[in-house]
PDB file of C-alpha atoms in Angstrom:
ATOM      1  CA  MET A   1      32.016 -13.923  -5.087  1.00  0.00           C
ATOM      2  CA  LEU A   2      29.208 -13.031  -7.551  1.00  0.00           C
ATOM      3  CA  TYR A   3      27.087 -15.850  -6.126  1.00  0.00           C
ATOM      4  CA  LEU A   4      27.378 -14.434  -2.606  1.00  0.00           C
ATOM      5  CA  TRP A   5      26.442 -10.927  -3.772  1.00  0.00           C
ATOM      6  CA  LEU A   6      23.414 -12.291  -5.593  1.00  0.00           C
ATOM      7  CA  LYS A   7      22.424 -14.309  -2.536  1.00  0.00           C
ATOM      8  CA  ALA A   8      22.680 -11.216  -0.312  1.00  0.00           C
ATOM      9  CA  LEU A   9      20.594  -9.153  -2.737  1.00  0.00           C
ATOM     10  CA  HIS A  10      18.059 -11.996  -3.006  1.00  0.00           C
ATOM     11  CA  ILE A  11      17.667 -12.063   0.786  1.00  0.00           C
ATOM     12  CA  VAL A  12      17.366  -8.259   1.078  1.00  0.00           C
ATOM     13  CA  SER A  13      14.754  -8.182  -1.702  1.00  0.00           C
ATOM     14  CA  MET A  14      12.856 -11.023  -0.068  1.00  0.00           C
ATOM     15  CA  VAL A  15      12.825  -9.217   3.283  1.00  0.00           C
ATOM     16  CA  CYS A  16      11.426  -6.072   1.615  1.00  0.00           C
ATOM     17  CA  TRP A  17       8.801  -8.117  -0.227  1.00  0.00           C
ATOM     18  CA  PHE A  18       7.707  -9.887   2.944  1.00  0.00           C
ATOM     19  CA  ALA A  19       7.551  -6.594   4.843  1.00  0.00           C
ATOM     20  CA  GLY A  20       4.927  -5.508   2.347  1.00  0.00           C
ATOM     21  CA  LEU A  21       3.171  -8.883   2.402  1.00  0.00           C
ATOM     22  CA  PHE A  22       2.873  -8.584   6.177  1.00  0.00           C
ATOM     23  CA  TYR A  23       1.830  -4.921   6.244  1.00  0.00           C
ATOM     24  CA  LEU A  24      -0.627  -4.701   3.345  1.00  0.00           C
ATOM     25  CA  PRO A  25      -3.165  -7.176   4.797  1.00  0.00           C
ATOM     26  CA  ARG A  26      -2.875  -5.305   8.109  1.00  0.00           C
ATOM     27  CA  LEU A  27      -3.875  -2.152   6.223  1.00  0.00           C
ATOM     28  CA  PHE A  28      -6.812  -4.143   4.829  1.00  0.00           C
ATOM     29  CA  VAL A  29      -7.906  -4.892   8.412  1.00  0.00           C
ATOM     30  CA  TYR A  30      -7.949  -1.195   9.283  1.00  0.00           C
ATOM     31  CA  HIS A  31      -9.493  -0.231   5.950  1.00  0.00           C
ATOM     32  CA  ALA A  32     -12.324  -2.745   6.418  1.00  0.00           C
ATOM     33  CA  GLN A  33     -13.004  -1.230   9.849  1.00  0.00           C
ATOM     34  CA  SER A  34     -12.975   2.391   8.640  1.00  0.00           C
ATOM     35  CA  GLU A  35     -16.263   4.162   8.162  1.00  0.00           C
ATOM     36  CA  ASP A  36     -15.460   7.711   7.086  1.00  0.00           C
ATOM     37  CA  THR A  37     -14.497   8.761   3.566  1.00  0.00           C
ATOM     38  CA  ILE A  38     -11.224  10.433   4.574  1.00  0.00           C
ATOM     39  CA  SER A  39      -9.942   7.259   6.260  1.00  0.00           C
ATOM     40  CA  LYS A  40     -11.008   5.079   3.341  1.00  0.00           C
ATOM     41  CA  GLU A  41      -9.215   7.348   0.851  1.00  0.00           C
ATOM     42  CA  ARG A  42      -6.107   7.474   3.034  1.00  0.00           C
ATOM     43  CA  PHE A  43      -5.973   3.670   3.316  1.00  0.00           C
ATOM     44  CA  SER A  44      -6.499   3.278  -0.438  1.00  0.00           C
ATOM     45  CA  THR A  45      -3.568   5.606  -1.097  1.00  0.00           C
ATOM     46  CA  MET A  46      -1.340   3.812   1.407  1.00  0.00           C
ATOM     47  CA  GLU A  47      -2.277   0.403  -0.020  1.00  0.00           C
ATOM     48  CA  ARG A  48      -1.658   1.470  -3.615  1.00  0.00           C
ATOM     49  CA  LYS A  49       1.729   3.035  -2.838  1.00  0.00           C
ATOM     50  CA  LEU A  50       2.852   0.038  -0.792  1.00  0.00           C
ATOM     51  CA  TYR A  51       1.765  -2.454  -3.439  1.00  0.00           C
ATOM     52  CA  ARG A  52       3.134  -0.618  -6.471  1.00  0.00           C
ATOM     53  CA  GLY A  53       6.088   1.213  -4.959  1.00  0.00           C
ATOM     54  CA  ILE A  54       7.556  -1.398  -2.634  1.00  0.00           C
ATOM     55  CA  MET A  55       5.995  -4.829  -2.987  1.00  0.00           C
ATOM     56  CA  GLY A  56       6.023  -5.047  -6.785  1.00  0.00           C
ATOM     57  CA  PRO A  57       9.654  -3.995  -7.237  1.00  0.00           C
ATOM     58  CA  ALA A  58      10.755  -6.140  -4.274  1.00  0.00           C
ATOM     59  CA  MET A  59       8.990  -9.199  -5.702  1.00  0.00           C
ATOM     60  CA  ILE A  60      10.577  -8.670  -9.109  1.00  0.00           C
ATOM     61  CA  ALA A  61      14.032  -8.186  -7.577  1.00  0.00           C
ATOM     62  CA  THR A  62      13.579 -11.314  -5.453  1.00  0.00           C
ATOM     63  CA  LEU A  63      12.678 -13.339  -8.525  1.00  0.00           C
ATOM     64  CA  ILE A  64      15.498 -11.914 -10.657  1.00  0.00           C
ATOM     65  CA  PHE A  65      18.143 -12.588  -8.018  1.00  0.00           C
ATOM     66  CA  GLY A  66      16.696 -16.040  -7.309  1.00  0.00           C
ATOM     67  CA  ILE A  67      16.737 -16.970 -11.004  1.00  0.00           C
ATOM     68  CA  ALA A  68      20.301 -15.667 -11.264  1.00  0.00           C
ATOM     69  CA  LEU A  69      21.314 -17.869  -8.307  1.00  0.00           C
ATOM     70  CA  ILE A  70      19.790 -20.900 -10.001  1.00  0.00           C
ATOM     71  CA  GLY A  71      21.545 -19.938 -13.236  1.00  0.00           C
ATOM     72  CA  LEU A  72      24.894 -19.923 -11.468  1.00  0.00           C
ATOM     73  CA  ASN A  73      24.153 -23.188  -9.664  1.00  0.00           C
ATOM     74  CA  PRO A  74      21.790 -25.341 -11.768  1.00  0.00           C
ATOM     75  CA  GLY A  75      22.992 -28.400  -9.859  1.00  0.00           C
ATOM     76  CA  ILE A  76      20.868 -27.243  -6.929  1.00  0.00           C
ATOM     77  CA  PHE A  77      17.987 -29.257  -8.392  1.00  0.00           C
ATOM     78  CA  SER A  78      19.908 -32.466  -7.748  1.00  0.00           C
ATOM     79  CA  GLN A  79      20.506 -31.638  -4.073  1.00  0.00           C
ATOM     80  CA  GLY A  80      17.070 -32.806  -2.944  1.00  0.00           C
ATOM     81  CA  ALA A  81      13.381 -32.106  -3.247  1.00  0.00           C
ATOM     82  CA  TRP A  82      13.565 -29.156  -0.854  1.00  0.00           C
ATOM     83  CA  ILE A  83      14.294 -26.742  -3.730  1.00  0.00           C
ATOM     84  CA  HIS A  84      11.237 -27.967  -5.635  1.00  0.00           C
ATOM     85  CA  ALA A  85       9.079 -27.475  -2.536  1.00  0.00           C
ATOM     86  CA  LYS A  86      10.545 -23.995  -2.013  1.00  0.00           C
ATOM     87  CA  LEU A  87       9.846 -22.976  -5.596  1.00  0.00           C
ATOM     88  CA  THR A  88       6.294 -24.297  -5.306  1.00  0.00           C
ATOM     89  CA  LEU A  89       5.790 -22.091  -2.251  1.00  0.00           C
ATOM     90  CA  VAL A  90       7.257 -19.128  -4.152  1.00  0.00           C
ATOM     91  CA  VAL A  91       4.671 -19.664  -6.922  1.00  0.00           C
ATOM     92  CA  ILE A  92       1.922 -19.753  -4.263  1.00  0.00           C
ATOM     93  CA  LEU A  93       3.360 -16.578  -2.748  1.00  0.00           C
ATOM     94  CA  ILE A  94       3.278 -14.842  -6.139  1.00  0.00           C
ATOM     95  CA  GLY A  95      -0.401 -15.806  -6.358  1.00  0.00           C
ATOM     96  CA  TYR A  96      -0.994 -14.375  -2.877  1.00  0.00           C
ATOM     97  CA  HIS A  97       0.805 -11.197  -3.938  1.00  0.00           C
ATOM     98  CA  HIS A  98      -1.556 -10.804  -6.900  1.00  0.00           C
ATOM     99  CA  MET A  99      -4.586 -11.547  -4.703  1.00  0.00           C
ATOM    100  CA  CYS A 100      -3.449  -8.623  -2.556  1.00  0.00           C
ATOM    101  CA  GLY A 101      -3.221  -6.452  -5.672  1.00  0.00           C
ATOM    102  CA  ALA A 102      -6.752  -7.380  -6.679  1.00  0.00           C
ATOM    103  CA  GLN A 103      -7.936  -6.488  -3.191  1.00  0.00           C
ATOM    104  CA  VAL A 104      -6.175  -3.103  -3.370  1.00  0.00           C
ATOM    105  CA  LYS A 105      -8.230  -2.382  -6.496  1.00  0.00           C
ATOM    106  CA  ARG A 106     -11.473  -3.549  -4.848  1.00  0.00           C
ATOM    107  CA  PHE A 107     -10.916  -1.257  -1.875  1.00  0.00           C
ATOM    108  CA  ALA A 108     -10.071   1.657  -4.204  1.00  0.00           C
ATOM    109  CA  ARG A 109     -13.376   1.138  -6.032  1.00  0.00           C
ATOM    110  CA  GLY A 110     -15.279   0.831  -2.750  1.00  0.00           C
ATOM    111  CA  GLU A 111     -16.194  -2.786  -3.503  1.00  0.00           C
ATOM    112  CA  ASN A 112     -14.783  -4.619  -0.508  1.00  0.00           C
ATOM    113  CA  THR A 113     -17.202  -7.254   0.781  1.00  0.00           C
ATOM    114  CA  ARG A 114     -15.004  -8.890   3.413  1.00  0.00           C
ATOM    115  CA  SER A 115     -14.751  -8.151   7.114  1.00  0.00           C
ATOM    116  CA  HIS A 116     -11.715  -7.169   9.131  1.00  0.00           C
ATOM    117  CA  VAL A 117     -11.789 -10.683  10.640  1.00  0.00           C
ATOM    118  CA  PHE A 118     -11.205 -12.217   7.194  1.00  0.00           C
ATOM    119  CA  TYR A 119      -8.160  -9.994   6.695  1.00  0.00           C
ATOM    120  CA  ARG A 120      -6.769 -10.907  10.104  1.00  0.00           C
ATOM    121  CA  TRP A 121      -6.702 -14.549   8.954  1.00  0.00           C
ATOM    122  CA  PHE A 122      -5.591 -13.615   5.440  1.00  0.00           C
ATOM    123  CA  ASN A 123      -2.615 -11.839   7.051  1.00  0.00           C
ATOM    124  CA  GLU A 124      -1.311 -15.153   8.438  1.00  0.00           C
ATOM    125  CA  VAL A 125      -0.755 -16.800   5.035  1.00  0.00           C
ATOM    126  CA  PRO A 126       2.639 -15.194   4.282  1.00  0.00           C
ATOM    127  CA  VAL A 127       3.815 -15.975   7.827  1.00  0.00           C
ATOM    128  CA  LEU A 128       3.217 -19.687   7.246  1.00  0.00           C
ATOM    129  CA  ILE A 129       4.851 -19.590   3.820  1.00  0.00           C
ATOM    130  CA  LEU A 130       7.902 -17.750   5.173  1.00  0.00           C
ATOM    131  CA  LEU A 131       8.245 -20.267   7.986  1.00  0.00           C
ATOM    132  CA  ALA A 132       8.104 -23.169   5.538  1.00  0.00           C
ATOM    133  CA  ILE A 133      10.568 -21.590   3.090  1.00  0.00           C
ATOM    134  CA  VAL A 134      13.136 -20.794   5.775  1.00  0.00           C
ATOM    135  CA  ILE A 135      12.916 -24.336   7.155  1.00  0.00           C
ATOM    136  CA  LEU A 136      13.275 -25.800   3.657  1.00  0.00           C
ATOM    137  CA  VAL A 137      16.321 -23.662   2.831  1.00  0.00           C
ATOM    138  CA  VAL A 138      18.137 -23.996   6.143  1.00  0.00           C
ATOM    139  CA  VAL A 139      17.248 -27.537   7.261  1.00  0.00           C
ATOM    140  CA  ARG A 140      16.747 -29.100   3.803  1.00  0.00           C
ATOM    141  CA  PRO A 141      14.613 -31.879   5.298  1.00  0.00           C
ATOM    142  CA  PHE A 142      14.335 -33.843   2.060  1.00  0.00           C
TER     143      PHE A 142
END
């Protein structure tokens, strides 16, 4: 029963984390398009609160619950290479998360050099990672 509770909490945490990973780059799009000081300050505040208040804790909770699941079922590593591929994507996603954090700081300092078009493409990265992770976990293709 503990395993199922941890799995549920892992999924809920992951959904919260991805909500932020989808929304923050969208804020970057709007921030890059803004021209007035009030809008820029408002976007910086929204970005900072989303990153620190929601995304950071959700990422940590996702990792804690995921590690706990592995701890309760270490044999998962012998069930196929899918788990190794999933964990590799999670490491990439953590890197993406930190890239977003660095960008939050750049915007706050007024040092953004990228266009809204860049952020529209940047926003697609977590979508592709989520798609791959869900397929790996559900289908277990290898």
